[in-house]
C-alpha positions as a LaTeX table, in Angstrom:
\begin{tabular}{lrrr}
\hline
Residue & $x$ (\AA) & $y$ (\AA) & $z$ (\AA) \\
\hline
Unk1 & 20.06 & 6.04 & 30.53 \\
Unk2 & 20.36 & 2.30 & 31.17 \\
Unk3 & 23.29 & 2.23 & 28.75 \\
Unk4 & 24.99 & 5.28 & 30.24 \\
Unk5 & 23.86 & 7.66 & 27.49 \\
Unk6 & 23.10 & 11.11 & 28.86 \\
Unk7 & 19.71 & 11.61 & 27.17 \\
Unk8 & 17.76 & 14.82 & 27.70 \\
Unk9 & 14.09 & 15.50 & 27.07 \\
Unk10 & 13.37 & 17.92 & 24.23 \\
Unk11 & 10.07 & 19.78 & 23.86 \\
Unk12 & 9.01 & 20.09 & 20.20 \\
Unk13 & 7.00 & 22.98 & 18.77 \\
Unk14 & 3.44 & 22.39 & 17.57 \\
Unk15 & 1.88 & 22.99 & 14.17 \\
Unk16 & 2.10 & 26.45 & 12.59 \\
Unk17 & 4.15 & 27.99 & 15.40 \\
Unk18 & 5.87 & 31.17 & 14.25 \\
Unk19 & 9.65 & 31.01 & 14.52 \\
Unk20 & 10.96 & 32.97 & 17.51 \\
Unk21 & 13.24 & 32.58 & 20.52 \\
Unk22 & 10.37 & 33.29 & 22.91 \\
Unk23 & 9.44 & 30.38 & 25.20 \\
Unk24 & 5.84 & 29.98 & 26.35 \\
Unk25 & 3.77 & 27.07 & 27.62 \\
Unk26 & 1.65 & 26.20 & 24.58 \\
Unk27 & 4.50 & 26.61 & 22.10 \\
Unk28 & 5.20 & 22.88 & 22.42 \\
Unk29 & 3.01 & 19.80 & 21.99 \\
Unk30 & 5.45 & 16.89 & 21.75 \\
Unk31 & 8.44 & 15.43 & 23.61 \\
Unk32 & 11.35 & 13.52 & 22.06 \\
Unk33 & 14.93 & 12.72 & 23.09 \\
Unk34 & 18.16 & 14.63 & 22.56 \\
Unk35 & 21.76 & 13.56 & 23.03 \\
Unk36 & 24.79 & 15.85 & 22.82 \\
Unk37 & 27.80 & 14.47 & 20.94 \\
Unk38 & 30.58 & 17.08 & 20.87 \\
Unk39 & 28.97 & 20.16 & 19.33 \\
Unk40 & 26.24 & 18.14 & 17.61 \\
Unk41 & 22.78 & 17.37 & 18.99 \\
Unk42 & 21.30 & 14.04 & 17.94 \\
Unk43 & 17.51 & 13.72 & 18.14 \\
Unk44 & 15.46 & 10.53 & 18.20 \\
Unk45 & 11.75 & 9.96 & 18.69 \\
Unk46 & 10.78 & 6.89 & 20.74 \\
Unk47 & 7.07 & 7.69 & 20.27 \\
Unk48 & 7.27 & 6.93 & 16.52 \\
Unk49 & 6.44 & 3.22 & 16.57 \\
Unk50 & 7.69 & 2.32 & 13.10 \\
Unk51 & 10.47 & 4.87 & 12.66 \\
Unk52 & 13.83 & 3.08 & 12.65 \\
Unk53 & 16.62 & 4.14 & 15.01 \\
Unk54 & 18.74 & 6.90 & 13.47 \\
Unk55 & 15.86 & 8.38 & 11.50 \\
Unk56 & 13.11 & 10.86 & 12.41 \\
Unk57 & 9.46 & 11.14 & 11.38 \\
Unk58 & 8.72 & 13.96 & 8.95 \\
Unk59 & 6.51 & 15.64 & 11.57 \\
Unk60 & 9.60 & 16.37 & 13.73 \\
Unk61 & 11.90 & 17.65 & 11.00 \\
Unk62 & 12.14 & 21.43 & 10.76 \\
Unk63 & 10.49 & 21.99 & 14.14 \\
Unk64 & 12.20 & 23.80 & 17.02 \\
Unk65 & 13.15 & 21.80 & 20.08 \\
Unk66 & 13.77 & 23.15 & 23.60 \\
Unk67 & 16.42 & 20.86 & 25.08 \\
Unk68 & 15.91 & 20.51 & 28.84 \\
Unk69 & 19.58 & 20.41 & 29.78 \\
Unk70 & 20.18 & 22.09 & 33.15 \\
Unk71 & 23.77 & 22.96 & 32.17 \\
Unk72 & 23.00 & 24.06 & 28.63 \\
Unk73 & 19.29 & 24.68 & 27.99 \\
Unk74 & 18.81 & 25.72 & 24.36 \\
Unk75 & 16.42 & 26.01 & 21.46 \\
Unk76 & 17.53 & 24.19 & 18.28 \\
Unk77 & 15.95 & 23.45 & 14.92 \\
Unk78 & 15.61 & 19.72 & 14.26 \\
Unk79 & 17.49 & 18.99 & 11.05 \\
Unk80 & 16.78 & 16.04 & 8.80 \\
Unk81 & 19.13 & 13.10 & 9.31 \\
Unk82 & 20.82 & 11.57 & 6.27 \\
Unk83 & 18.00 & 9.70 & 4.52 \\
Unk84 & 17.39 & 7.56 & 1.49 \\
Unk85 & 14.68 & 8.67 & $-1.01$ \\
Unk86 & 11.24 & 8.09 & 0.49 \\
Unk87 & 10.04 & 6.28 & $-2.65$ \\
Unk88 & 12.18 & 4.42 & $-5.19$ \\
Unk89 & 10.42 & 2.77 & $-8.13$ \\
Unk90 & 11.88 & 0.66 & $-10.94$ \\
Unk91 & 9.54 & $-0.35$ & $-13.77$ \\
Unk92 & 10.42 & $-3.00$ & $-16.34$ \\
Unk93 & 8.25 & $-3.19$ & $-19.46$ \\
Unk94 & 8.23 & $-3.62$ & $-23.22$ \\
Unk95 & 6.98 & $-1.17$ & $-25.81$ \\
Unk96 & 4.91 & $-4.02$ & $-27.23$ \\
Unk97 & 3.17 & $-4.80$ & $-23.92$ \\
Unk98 & 2.91 & $-1.57$ & $-21.96$ \\
Unk99 & 0.02 & $-2.91$ & $-19.88$ \\
Unk100 & 2.05 & $-5.86$ & $-18.60$ \\
Unk101 & 5.02 & $-4.22$ & $-16.91$ \\
Unk102 & 6.57 & $-5.20$ & $-13.59$ \\
Unk103 & 7.53 & $-2.76$ & $-10.84$ \\
Unk104 & 9.66 & $-2.90$ & $-7.70$ \\
Unk105 & 8.77 & $-0.25$ & $-5.11$ \\
Unk106 & 11.03 & 0.51 & $-2.14$ \\
Unk107 & 9.66 & 2.68 & 0.66 \\
Unk108 & 11.73 & 4.56 & 3.26 \\
Unk109 & 11.13 & 7.21 & 5.93 \\
Unk110 & 7.47 & 8.16 & 6.55 \\
Unk111 & 6.30 & 5.96 & 3.65 \\
Unk112 & 8.05 & 3.02 & 5.30 \\
Unk113 & 6.37 & 3.82 & 8.63 \\
Unk114 & 2.95 & 4.23 & 6.99 \\
Unk115 & 3.28 & 0.96 & 5.10 \\
Unk116 & 4.36 & $-0.86$ & 8.29 \\
Unk117 & 1.27 & 0.46 & 10.02 \\
Unk118 & $-0.93$ & $-0.55$ & 7.08 \\
Unk119 & 0.43 & $-4.10$ & 7.04 \\
Unk120 & $-0.23$ & $-4.38$ & 10.79 \\
Unk121 & $-3.75$ & $-2.93$ & 10.64 \\
Unk122 & $-5.16$ & $-3.57$ & 7.15 \\
Unk123 & $-5.64$ & $-6.48$ & 4.77 \\
Unk124 & $-7.15$ & $-7.34$ & 1.39 \\
Unk125 & $-8.66$ & $-4.51$ & $-0.62$ \\
Unk126 & $-8.07$ & $-1.92$ & 2.12 \\
Unk127 & $-4.34$ & $-2.64$ & 2.15 \\
Unk128 & $-4.20$ & $-2.59$ & $-1.67$ \\
Unk129 & $-6.03$ & 0.75 & $-1.80$ \\
Unk130 & $-3.74$ & 2.22 & 0.87 \\
Unk131 & $-0.59$ & 1.19 & $-0.99$ \\
Unk132 & $-1.96$ & 2.43 & $-4.32$ \\
Unk133 & $-2.85$ & 5.75 & $-2.69$ \\
Unk134 & 0.57 & 6.55 & $-1.24$ \\
Unk135 & 2.45 & 5.55 & $-4.40$ \\
Unk136 & 0.13 & 6.65 & $-7.21$ \\
Unk137 & $-0.52$ & 10.06 & $-5.64$ \\
Unk138 & 3.01 & 10.91 & $-6.83$ \\
Unk139 & 2.83 & 9.55 & $-10.39$ \\
Unk140 & 1.37 & 10.94 & $-13.64$ \\
Unk141 & $-0.54$ & 8.44 & $-15.84$ \\
Unk142 & 1.40 & 5.46 & $-14.46$ \\
Unk143 & $-0.77$ & 2.73 & $-12.96$ \\
Unk144 & 0.48 & 0.20 & $-10.38$ \\
Unk145 & $-1.71$ & $-2.62$ & $-9.06$ \\
Unk146 & $-1.55$ & $-5.87$ & $-7.08$ \\
Unk147 & 1.08 & $-4.88$ & $-4.52$ \\
Unk148 & 2.90 & $-7.84$ & $-2.96$ \\
Unk149 & 5.41 & $-7.52$ & $-0.14$ \\
Unk150 & 8.79 & $-8.89$ & $-1.26$ \\
Unk151 & 11.19 & $-8.01$ & 1.53 \\
Unk152 & 11.65 & $-5.92$ & 4.66 \\
Unk153 & 14.80 & $-4.49$ & 6.22 \\
Unk154 & 15.24 & $-2.32$ & 9.30 \\
Unk155 & 14.64 & 0.81 & 7.21 \\
Unk156 & 12.76 & $-0.27$ & 4.08 \\
Unk157 & 9.79 & $-2.17$ & 2.75 \\
Unk158 & 10.00 & $-3.60$ & $-0.76$ \\
Unk159 & 6.93 & $-4.44$ & $-2.84$ \\
Unk160 & 6.38 & $-5.81$ & $-6.32$ \\
Unk161 & 3.45 & $-4.65$ & $-8.44$ \\
Unk162 & 2.00 & $-4.86$ & $-11.93$ \\
Unk163 & 2.62 & $-1.73$ & $-13.99$ \\
Unk164 & 0.58 & $-0.21$ & $-16.80$ \\
Unk165 & 2.29 & 2.51 & $-18.87$ \\
Unk166 & $-0.17$ & 2.48 & $-21.79$ \\
Unk167 & $-1.43$ & 5.98 & $-20.85$ \\
Unk168 & 2.07 & 7.27 & $-20.09$ \\
Unk169 & 3.70 & 6.48 & $-23.45$ \\
Unk170 & 2.32 & 8.62 & $-26.28$ \\
Unk171 & 2.26 & 7.33 & $-29.87$ \\
Unk172 & 2.04 & 9.03 & $-33.24$ \\
Unk173 & 2.29 & 7.63 & $-36.76$ \\
Unk174 & 6.09 & 7.84 & $-36.85$ \\
Unk175 & 7.36 & 8.35 & $-33.29$ \\
Unk176 & 6.67 & 7.61 & $-29.66$ \\
Unk177 & 7.09 & 10.00 & $-26.75$ \\
Unk178 & 7.73 & 9.63 & $-23.03$ \\
Unk179 & 7.14 & 12.58 & $-20.65$ \\
Unk180 & 10.19 & 14.23 & $-19.16$ \\
Unk181 & 8.19 & 14.98 & $-16.00$ \\
Unk182 & 6.36 & 11.95 & $-14.54$ \\
Unk183 & 5.61 & 13.23 & $-11.04$ \\
Unk184 & 2.52 & 14.89 & $-9.62$ \\
Unk185 & 3.86 & 17.65 & $-7.39$ \\
Unk186 & 1.84 & 20.25 & $-5.47$ \\
Unk187 & $-1.06$ & 22.31 & $-6.83$ \\
Unk188 & $-0.76$ & 25.26 & $-9.19$ \\
Unk189 & $-2.23$ & 27.37 & $-6.37$ \\
Unk190 & 1.30 & 27.67 & $-4.97$ \\
Unk191 & 2.08 & 30.15 & $-7.74$ \\
Unk192 & $-0.55$ & 32.52 & $-6.34$ \\
Unk193 & 1.55 & 32.80 & $-3.19$ \\
Unk194 & 4.20 & 34.80 & $-5.04$ \\
Unk195 & 2.07 & 37.90 & $-4.48$ \\
Unk196 & 2.14 & 37.87 & $-0.67$ \\
Unk197 & 4.90 & 38.35 & 1.90 \\
Unk198 & 4.14 & 35.25 & 3.99 \\
Unk199 & 6.26 & 32.11 & 4.00 \\
Unk200 & 5.47 & 28.77 & 2.39 \\
Unk201 & 4.92 & 25.86 & 4.76 \\
Unk202 & 4.72 & 22.23 & 3.61 \\
Unk203 & 3.74 & 19.19 & 5.67 \\
Unk204 & 6.59 & 17.15 & 4.27 \\
Unk205 & 9.57 & 17.25 & 1.97 \\
Unk206 & 9.63 & 15.27 & $-1.27$ \\
Unk207 & 12.28 & 12.71 & $-2.23$ \\
Unk208 & 11.33 & 10.28 & $-4.99$ \\
Unk209 & 13.29 & 8.37 & $-7.63$ \\
Unk210 & 11.83 & 6.58 & $-10.64$ \\
Unk211 & 13.54 & 4.46 & $-13.27$ \\
Unk212 & 11.78 & 2.99 & $-16.31$ \\
Unk213 & 13.59 & 0.27 & $-18.27$ \\
Unk214 & 11.93 & $-0.15$ & $-21.65$ \\
Unk215 & 12.63 & $-2.85$ & $-24.23$ \\
Unk216 & 11.77 & $-2.53$ & $-27.92$ \\
Unk217 & 12.73 & $-4.24$ & $-31.15$ \\
Unk218 & 11.65 & $-1.26$ & $-33.23$ \\
Unk219 & 12.64 & 1.93 & $-31.38$ \\
Unk220 & 15.56 & 3.65 & $-29.71$ \\
Unk221 & 15.53 & 6.83 & $-27.63$ \\
Unk222 & 17.60 & 9.89 & $-28.38$ \\
Unk223 & 19.91 & 10.62 & $-25.41$ \\
Unk224 & 18.56 & 13.67 & $-23.64$ \\
Unk225 & 18.31 & 15.19 & $-20.17$ \\
Unk226 & 16.60 & 17.88 & $-18.13$ \\
Unk227 & 17.76 & 19.48 & $-14.87$ \\
Unk228 & 15.91 & 22.09 & $-12.80$ \\
Unk229 & 16.98 & 23.64 & $-9.51$ \\
Unk230 & 16.68 & 26.70 & $-7.34$ \\
Unk231 & 19.81 & 28.72 & $-6.65$ \\
Unk232 & 20.70 & 26.88 & $-3.43$ \\
Unk233 & 19.68 & 23.42 & $-4.70$ \\
Unk234 & 17.06 & 23.04 & $-1.96$ \\
Unk235 & 14.69 & 21.90 & $-4.70$ \\
Unk236 & 15.94 & 19.80 & $-7.61$ \\
Unk237 & 14.49 & 17.78 & $-10.45$ \\
Unk238 & 16.39 & 15.70 & $-12.99$ \\
Unk239 & 15.39 & 13.48 & $-15.89$ \\
Unk240 & 17.55 & 11.60 & $-18.37$ \\
Unk241 & 17.14 & 9.13 & $-21.21$ \\
Unk242 & 19.83 & 6.79 & $-22.47$ \\
Unk243 & 20.42 & 3.41 & $-24.08$ \\
Unk244 & 22.00 & 0.75 & $-21.86$ \\
Unk245 & 23.55 & $-2.64$ & $-22.63$ \\
Unk246 & 21.34 & $-4.87$ & $-24.70$ \\
Unk247 & 19.75 & $-1.83$ & $-26.39$ \\
Unk248 & 17.38 & $-1.31$ & $-23.46$ \\
Unk249 & 16.16 & 2.24 & $-23.00$ \\
Unk250 & 16.52 & 3.73 & $-19.51$ \\
Unk251 & 14.59 & 6.74 & $-18.25$ \\
Unk252 & 15.73 & 8.04 & $-14.85$ \\
Unk253 & 13.86 & 10.68 & $-12.82$ \\
Unk254 & 14.49 & 12.29 & $-9.44$ \\
Unk255 & 12.63 & 14.95 & $-7.47$ \\
Unk256 & 13.87 & 16.41 & $-4.19$ \\
Unk257 & 12.70 & 19.24 & $-1.94$ \\
Unk258 & 14.87 & 19.69 & 1.13 \\
Unk259 & 12.98 & 22.39 & 3.05 \\
Unk260 & 9.47 & 22.56 & 4.55 \\
Unk261 & 9.56 & 26.26 & 5.47 \\
Unk262 & 10.48 & 28.83 & 2.85 \\
Unk263 & 10.64 & 32.56 & 3.52 \\
Unk264 & 11.71 & 35.65 & 1.61 \\
Unk265 & 14.37 & 34.79 & $-1.01$ \\
Unk266 & 13.98 & 31.02 & $-0.49$ \\
Unk267 & 10.27 & 31.32 & $-1.21$ \\
Unk268 & 10.89 & 33.39 & $-4.35$ \\
Unk269 & 13.49 & 30.89 & $-5.57$ \\
Unk270 & 11.15 & 27.94 & $-4.95$ \\
Unk271 & 8.29 & 29.54 & $-6.88$ \\
Unk272 & 10.65 & 30.16 & $-9.83$ \\
Unk273 & 11.69 & 26.50 & $-9.64$ \\
Unk274 & 8.07 & 25.35 & $-9.58$ \\
Unk275 & 7.18 & 27.62 & $-12.52$ \\
Unk276 & 10.01 & 26.00 & $-14.51$ \\
Unk277 & 8.76 & 22.57 & $-13.44$ \\
Unk278 & 5.26 & 23.30 & $-14.77$ \\
Unk279 & 6.55 & 24.91 & $-17.97$ \\
Unk280 & 8.53 & 21.74 & $-18.74$ \\
Unk281 & 5.63 & 19.33 & $-18.16$ \\
Unk282 & 4.75 & 19.12 & $-21.89$ \\
Unk283 & 8.33 & 18.24 & $-22.87$ \\
Unk284 & 9.00 & 14.70 & $-24.07$ \\
Unk285 & 11.79 & 12.20 & $-24.68$ \\
Unk286 & 11.58 & 11.09 & $-28.33$ \\
Unk287 & 11.69 & 7.46 & $-29.46$ \\
Unk288 & 12.48 & 6.90 & $-33.14$ \\
Unk289 & 12.42 & 3.82 & $-35.31$ \\
Unk290 & 15.74 & 1.98 & $-35.46$ \\
\hline
\end{tabular}
């Protein structure tokens, strides 16, 4: 208001509120700001201490907001702003020293906010355990330790870490294998929900990118890729293997889920996507001797 921006209060629905146009007192448990620009409503949350301007905390996204505009009171769903992936990881290592890799981790969105809070409130082992928890909870048999803050921007925190891929890379007498699916993602219990008529509700969406750059004097990877998606591309996974300049092997992975509430056909499509995801977990990229 001090800058002449016509900001309105917006009441935000609480947890597990069933979608409807009915308005009642205990439907809402939070207040944020709303600004009308043409036909678009822009939301921002000044109560989120570490959420950068232009972004929204995950707890707001997907909720309904009652905009207290005397000329145009209305109920709108809060859509996600354009965001970078919440976690981006690049790991550099050699096939001869898989326990001595180096990683760069970039955090955005709620992970950025959580890490900012942790740096303010925690130190030593507690901070290390917190960082390990939020990153490693998403990774399969990849170990990252000794997190060190490298840089901070208005919307990201960048850490370095030591990486151990000795459990991730599988060896046989003649070949080596790297999983096509490196992410831990939901519990198998989700598949049981295909039998009921209720919707699926998730606390947060998933957006994570991982790149592994692997050097070796003895092996090269066969170019290969995997892509999974539901019909509307709300949920997508991709993995690819290639050889870059200098005969370095690059493995790129991406996982994205764009919706937190899935009903009817969307729910069915998501469960099919997740079934395909689990079916493909045993699949590997193959490294052969040069």
